[in-house]
Each structure stands twice: as structure tokens, then as C-alpha cells.
mmCIF file of C-alpha atoms in Angstrom:
data_model
loop_
_atom_site.group_PDB
_atom_site.id
_atom_site.type_symbol
_atom_site.label_atom_id
_atom_site.label_comp_id
_atom_site.label_asym_id
_atom_site.label_seq_id
_atom_site.Cartn_x
_atom_site.Cartn_y
_atom_site.Cartn_z
ATOM 1 C CA MET A 1 6.096 -5.503 -84.766
ATOM 2 C CA GLN A 2 4.806 -7.670 -87.548
ATOM 3 C CA TYR A 3 5.873 -7.481 -91.330
ATOM 4 C CA ARG A 4 5.122 -9.088 -94.453
ATOM 5 C CA VAL A 5 6.521 -9.039 -97.907
ATOM 6 C CA THR A 6 4.188 -7.422 -100.406
ATOM 7 C CA VAL A 7 6.716 -7.268 -103.462
ATOM 8 C CA PRO A 8 8.999 -10.253 -103.266
ATOM 9 C CA VAL A 9 12.510 -10.384 -104.535
ATOM 10 C CA ALA A 10 12.691 -10.242 -108.338
ATOM 11 C CA THR A 11 16.423 -11.312 -108.704
ATOM 12 C CA GLU A 12 18.155 -13.409 -106.077
ATOM 13 C CA PRO A 13 21.756 -12.472 -105.253
ATOM 14 C CA VAL A 14 23.278 -15.648 -106.011
ATOM 15 C CA SER A 15 22.820 -16.923 -109.743
ATOM 16 C CA LEU A 16 22.412 -20.438 -110.729
ATOM 17 C CA ALA A 17 25.839 -20.394 -112.430
ATOM 18 C CA GLU A 18 27.280 -19.539 -109.115
ATOM 19 C CA ALA A 19 25.320 -22.136 -107.403
ATOM 20 C CA ARG A 20 26.406 -24.742 -109.949
ATOM 21 C CA LEU A 21 30.009 -23.961 -109.397
ATOM 22 C CA GLN A 22 29.863 -23.883 -105.385
ATOM 23 C CA CYS A 23 28.475 -27.420 -105.605
ATOM 24 C CA LYS A 24 30.774 -28.445 -108.169
ATOM 25 C CA ILE A 25 28.281 -29.122 -110.673
ATOM 26 C CA ASP A 26 29.234 -28.852 -114.472
ATOM 27 C CA SER A 27 27.907 -25.526 -115.991
ATOM 28 C CA ASP A 28 26.124 -27.287 -118.857
ATOM 29 C CA ASP A 29 24.453 -29.845 -116.258
ATOM 30 C CA THR A 30 20.833 -28.217 -116.058
ATOM 31 C CA SER A 31 19.219 -31.301 -114.251
ATOM 32 C CA HIS A 32 19.551 -29.723 -110.693
ATOM 33 C CA ASP A 33 18.407 -26.371 -111.479
ATOM 34 C CA ALA A 34 14.898 -26.640 -109.924
ATOM 35 C CA ALA A 35 16.687 -27.699 -106.555
ATOM 36 C CA LEU A 36 19.460 -25.194 -106.800
ATOM 37 C CA THR A 37 16.887 -22.249 -107.316
ATOM 38 C CA SER A 38 15.036 -23.388 -104.245
ATOM 39 C CA LEU A 39 18.225 -23.369 -102.324
ATOM 40 C CA ILE A 40 19.357 -20.143 -103.492
ATOM 41 C CA THR A 41 15.971 -18.626 -102.106
ATOM 42 C CA THR A 42 16.195 -20.474 -98.920
ATOM 43 C CA ALA A 43 19.876 -19.439 -98.278
ATOM 44 C CA ARG A 44 18.968 -15.867 -98.812
ATOM 45 C CA GLU A 45 15.852 -16.106 -96.495
ATOM 46 C CA ASN A 46 18.063 -17.984 -93.861
ATOM 47 C CA ALA A 47 20.733 -15.275 -94.171
ATOM 48 C CA GLN A 48 18.493 -12.283 -94.083
ATOM 49 C CA HIS A 49 16.701 -13.917 -90.939
ATOM 50 C CA TYR A 50 20.127 -14.408 -89.048
ATOM 51 C CA THR A 51 21.437 -10.895 -90.045
ATOM 52 C CA GLY A 52 18.432 -8.694 -89.994
ATOM 53 C CA ARG A 53 19.481 -7.400 -93.362
ATOM 54 C CA ALA A 54 17.369 -7.517 -96.587
ATOM 55 C CA LEU A 55 19.947 -9.101 -98.892
ATOM 56 C CA ALA A 56 17.809 -8.211 -102.043
ATOM 57 C CA PRO A 57 15.340 -5.320 -102.914
ATOM 58 C CA GLN A 58 12.062 -6.186 -101.759
ATOM 59 C CA THR A 59 9.014 -4.231 -100.437
ATOM 60 C CA LEU A 60 7.738 -4.900 -96.979
ATOM 61 C CA GLU A 61 4.457 -3.873 -94.947
ATOM 62 C CA VAL A 62 5.013 -3.238 -91.200
ATOM 63 C CA ALA A 63 2.316 -3.438 -88.768
ATOM 64 C CA LEU A 64 2.210 -1.719 -85.553
ATOM 65 C CA ASP A 65 -0.415 -1.555 -83.093
ATOM 66 C CA ALA A 66 0.243 2.365 -82.415
ATOM 67 C CA PHE A 67 2.647 4.917 -82.978
ATOM 68 C CA PRO A 68 5.667 5.171 -80.426
ATOM 69 C CA PRO A 69 5.137 7.646 -77.434
ATOM 70 C CA PHE A 70 5.938 11.156 -77.689
ATOM 71 C CA ASP A 71 8.957 11.051 -75.332
ATOM 72 C CA ASN A 72 10.664 8.276 -77.650
ATOM 73 C CA PRO A 73 9.149 8.644 -81.088
ATOM 74 C CA SER A 74 11.544 6.583 -83.483
ATOM 75 C CA ILE A 75 10.485 3.469 -85.107
ATOM 76 C CA THR A 76 13.007 1.014 -85.768
ATOM 77 C CA LEU A 77 12.184 -0.927 -88.928
ATOM 78 C CA PRO A 78 12.549 -4.679 -89.225
ATOM 79 C CA LEU A 79 15.015 -5.042 -92.228
ATOM 80 C CA CYS A 80 17.720 -2.863 -93.374
ATOM 81 C CA PRO A 81 18.971 -1.189 -95.303
ATOM 82 C CA VAL A 82 15.659 0.780 -95.983
ATOM 83 C CA THR A 83 15.903 2.620 -99.357
ATOM 84 C CA SER A 84 12.471 4.545 -99.053
ATOM 85 C CA ILE A 85 9.156 4.725 -97.251
ATOM 86 C CA THR A 86 6.299 4.322 -99.860
ATOM 87 C CA SER A 87 3.667 5.259 -97.242
ATOM 88 C CA ILE A 88 2.431 5.307 -93.531
ATOM 89 C CA LYS A 89 -1.150 4.669 -93.119
ATOM 90 C CA TYR A 90 -2.976 4.517 -89.852
ATOM 91 C CA THR A 91 -6.525 4.125 -88.439
ATOM 92 C CA ASP A 92 -7.567 7.484 -86.751
ATOM 93 C CA LEU A 93 -9.735 7.550 -83.672
ATOM 94 C CA ALA A 94 -12.918 7.571 -85.761
ATOM 95 C CA GLY A 95 -11.820 4.342 -87.262
ATOM 96 C CA THR A 96 -10.968 5.719 -90.772
ATOM 97 C CA GLU A 97 -7.852 5.009 -92.484
ATOM 98 C CA GLN A 98 -5.586 8.020 -93.028
ATOM 99 C CA THR A 99 -2.339 8.485 -95.035
ATOM 100 C CA LEU A 100 0.443 10.519 -93.438
ATOM 101 C CA LEU A 101 1.995 13.132 -95.335
ATOM 102 C CA ASN A 102 5.422 12.335 -96.252
ATOM 103 C CA THR A 103 6.679 15.695 -95.036
ATOM 104 C CA LYS A 104 5.469 14.618 -91.577
ATOM 105 C CA TYR A 105 8.375 11.689 -91.205
ATOM 106 C CA ALA A 106 11.924 10.994 -92.272
ATOM 107 C CA LEU A 107 14.046 8.242 -92.576
ATOM 108 C CA SER A 108 17.598 8.612 -90.890
ATOM 109 C CA PRO A 109 20.264 8.704 -93.638
ATOM 110 C CA TYR A 110 22.897 7.466 -91.034
ATOM 111 C CA GLY A 111 23.889 4.033 -89.769
ATOM 112 C CA GLU A 112 21.600 1.118 -91.018
ATOM 113 C CA SER A 113 18.865 3.445 -92.576
ATOM 114 C CA ARG A 114 16.318 1.854 -90.621
ATOM 115 C CA MET A 115 15.212 4.644 -88.014
ATOM 116 C CA LEU A 116 11.918 6.354 -88.846
ATOM 117 C CA ALA A 117 10.850 9.459 -86.802
ATOM 118 C CA PRO A 118 8.504 12.545 -87.126
ATOM 119 C CA THR A 119 10.104 15.543 -88.632
ATOM 120 C CA TYR A 120 11.028 18.610 -86.818
ATOM 121 C CA GLY A 121 7.655 20.007 -85.350
ATOM 122 C CA SER A 122 5.661 17.089 -86.340
ATOM 123 C CA TYR A 123 4.130 14.297 -84.089
ATOM 124 C CA TRP A 124 2.750 10.944 -84.609
ATOM 125 C CA PRO A 125 -1.034 11.138 -84.888
ATOM 126 C CA THR A 126 -3.280 9.367 -82.321
ATOM 127 C CA THR A 127 -4.433 6.008 -83.463
ATOM 128 C CA GLN A 128 -7.504 3.903 -82.445
ATOM 129 C CA ASP A 129 -6.644 1.247 -80.170
ATOM 130 C CA VAL A 130 -6.953 -1.759 -82.555
ATOM 131 C CA MET A 131 -4.491 -4.394 -83.744
ATOM 132 C CA ASN A 132 -2.161 -3.057 -86.667
ATOM 133 C CA SER A 133 -3.535 0.347 -86.599
ATOM 134 C CA VAL A 134 -0.334 1.537 -88.109
ATOM 135 C CA ARG A 135 1.002 0.308 -91.511
ATOM 136 C CA ILE A 136 4.334 1.268 -93.087
ATOM 137 C CA VAL A 137 5.365 0.164 -96.457
ATOM 138 C CA GLN A 138 8.944 0.115 -96.896
ATOM 139 C CA VAL A 139 11.333 -0.735 -99.729
ATOM 140 C CA CYS A 140 14.492 -2.195 -98.584
ATOM 141 C CA GLY A 141 17.583 -4.300 -99.659
ATOM 142 C CA TYR A 142 20.880 -4.297 -101.335
ATOM 143 C CA THR A 143 21.380 -3.999 -104.825
ATOM 144 C CA ALA A 144 23.843 -6.625 -106.363
ATOM 145 C CA GLU A 145 26.544 -4.032 -106.487
ATOM 146 C CA LEU A 146 26.111 -3.088 -102.847
ATOM 147 C CA LEU A 147 25.513 -6.613 -101.492
ATOM 148 C CA PRO A 148 28.074 -7.230 -98.633
ATOM 149 C CA LYS A 149 30.664 -9.992 -99.958
ATOM 150 C CA ALA A 150 30.343 -11.760 -96.669
ATOM 151 C CA ALA A 151 26.551 -12.386 -97.254
ATOM 152 C CA LYS A 152 27.113 -13.610 -100.745
ATOM 153 C CA GLN A 153 29.852 -16.076 -99.500
ATOM 154 C CA ALA A 154 27.787 -17.239 -96.627
ATOM 155 C CA MET A 155 24.773 -17.924 -98.952
ATOM 156 C CA LEU A 156 27.028 -20.071 -101.266
ATOM 157 C CA ILE A 157 28.097 -22.166 -98.223
ATOM 158 C CA HIS A 158 24.387 -22.634 -97.185
ATOM 159 C CA ILE A 159 23.508 -23.666 -100.554
ATOM 160 C CA GLU A 160 26.771 -26.255 -100.584
ATOM 161 C CA LEU A 161 25.571 -27.548 -97.286
ATOM 162 C CA GLU A 162 22.055 -28.020 -98.051
ATOM 163 C CA SER A 163 22.689 -29.700 -101.460
ATOM 164 C CA PRO A 164 22.167 -33.382 -101.407
ATOM 165 C CA LEU A 165 24.976 -33.560 -104.061
ATOM 166 C CA ASN A 166 27.698 -32.571 -101.841
ATOM 167 C CA PRO A 167 27.814 -35.144 -98.834
ATOM 168 C CA HIS A 168 30.172 -34.034 -96.021
ATOM 169 C CA THR A 169 31.632 -35.798 -92.989
ATOM 170 C CA PRO A 170 30.248 -34.322 -89.817
ATOM 171 C CA ALA A 171 33.462 -32.359 -88.975
ATOM 172 C CA GLU A 172 33.385 -31.066 -92.545
ATOM 173 C CA ARG A 173 29.723 -29.958 -92.130
ATOM 174 C CA GLU A 174 30.410 -28.294 -88.764
ATOM 175 C CA ALA A 175 33.366 -26.148 -90.070
ATOM 176 C CA LEU A 176 31.360 -25.039 -93.079
ATOM 177 C CA GLU A 177 28.402 -24.275 -90.572
ATOM 178 C CA LYS A 178 30.922 -22.104 -88.358
ATOM 179 C CA ALA A 179 32.370 -20.416 -91.524
ATOM 180 C CA ARG A 180 28.696 -19.411 -92.806
ATOM 181 C CA ASP A 181 27.882 -18.245 -89.535
ATOM 182 C CA SER A 182 31.094 -16.277 -88.848
ATOM 183 C CA LEU A 183 30.693 -14.442 -92.096
ATOM 184 C CA LEU A 184 27.068 -13.717 -91.202
ATOM 185 C CA ASN A 185 28.209 -12.304 -87.828
ATOM 186 C CA THR A 186 30.237 -9.714 -89.516
ATOM 187 C CA ILE A 187 27.127 -7.994 -91.005
ATOM 188 C CA LYS A 188 24.517 -8.984 -88.405
ATOM 189 C CA VAL A 189 22.514 -6.140 -87.084
ATOM 190 C CA TYR A 190 22.554 -6.546 -83.306
ATOM 191 C CA GLY A 191 19.868 -5.055 -80.795
ATOM 192 C CA ARG A 192 17.035 -5.460 -83.147
#
């Protein structure tokens, strides 16, 4: 399963003011804003990769070479929480792109909201045997209000660690890295 971001994050979960505070930069000192903005994005991307969670709203296009088999029809989407499925398109046996009706599939409302399966009495269609014959567009990610606090704190620690303005001894750096990873472990999606 491959995926790409088609609508990127519009608002990062960590603000410049929060990053300045974490890095002990005066609130009126904007000379480091470009570097901090880059670190904020890097911290979110690192945390997303580590946890398997979309830590800010974004849209992904997921590509599969085929639908799963009849006896195990569930699709586990790559990043959770999934808030909606925009579309499922596939290449049929004749090589024509088709759009699956949204009444033919459902997103599980339980757990991590990342399981997709055919609805009762429906089956995944047969696809042409070509690469990326199934394309699923999903909207995923936490709003600022629902973002796990552990994720935000871990991102702030990551920003501090990567900021050249905050030199740390090797022992301090190791302790901060362990703290960041421990926080992320509390929300990590296992078995993905």
C-alpha cells in the first residue's frame, strides 16, 4: 500500500508562539521564525511516521494493486483517525476507471477508524491486474481540540532538540529523545 498527501496540512498543531516558548526565544523575537516553522512541520511529520496517526487534518490518496480477497475483505488505511472517505476509484477489467458507490463500503466507527470494508451484501469489484488499480481518497487527522496532548508535547520536545539555539549535552539530548519517544509510544498504532 502506497499513499501520497493530496491536500496538505493547512494549520500545524504547534504554533510559532509555542515553539518560541519551548526553545526559550523571546515572544517578540521573530528572527528565527522561518527555521521554527520548518522545525514545526518536521516535528509533526516525524511524529506521524512514528505513531501512524495523522496529527493534523489532511487528505491522502491511497493506492492498492487490487482489492482484498473475498474471505478477508477489510482494508486497513495507513493513517488514522480517518474522518471520511471522499472516493474509491478502481480500474475495471476493461481498463476503465470506475467510482465505487459510497453505499457499497463503510468505514468502521470503532477503534482507530481506519478499517474500510464492503457493506452487508456488497463485495469489492474485480480490478484489472495493473499497478495502483485501486485509489482511495481519505480525509484524516485530528483537529486541534482532539489532538492527543502526548503528541503535542512530543512535537515540542522534537523542536527543542533540533533547534540550533538549544545546545544540549549528550546526556540531556538522550534524556529528551527518550522522553519524546515515550510520549509517542503512548499513542502509537501497533501492527500497521
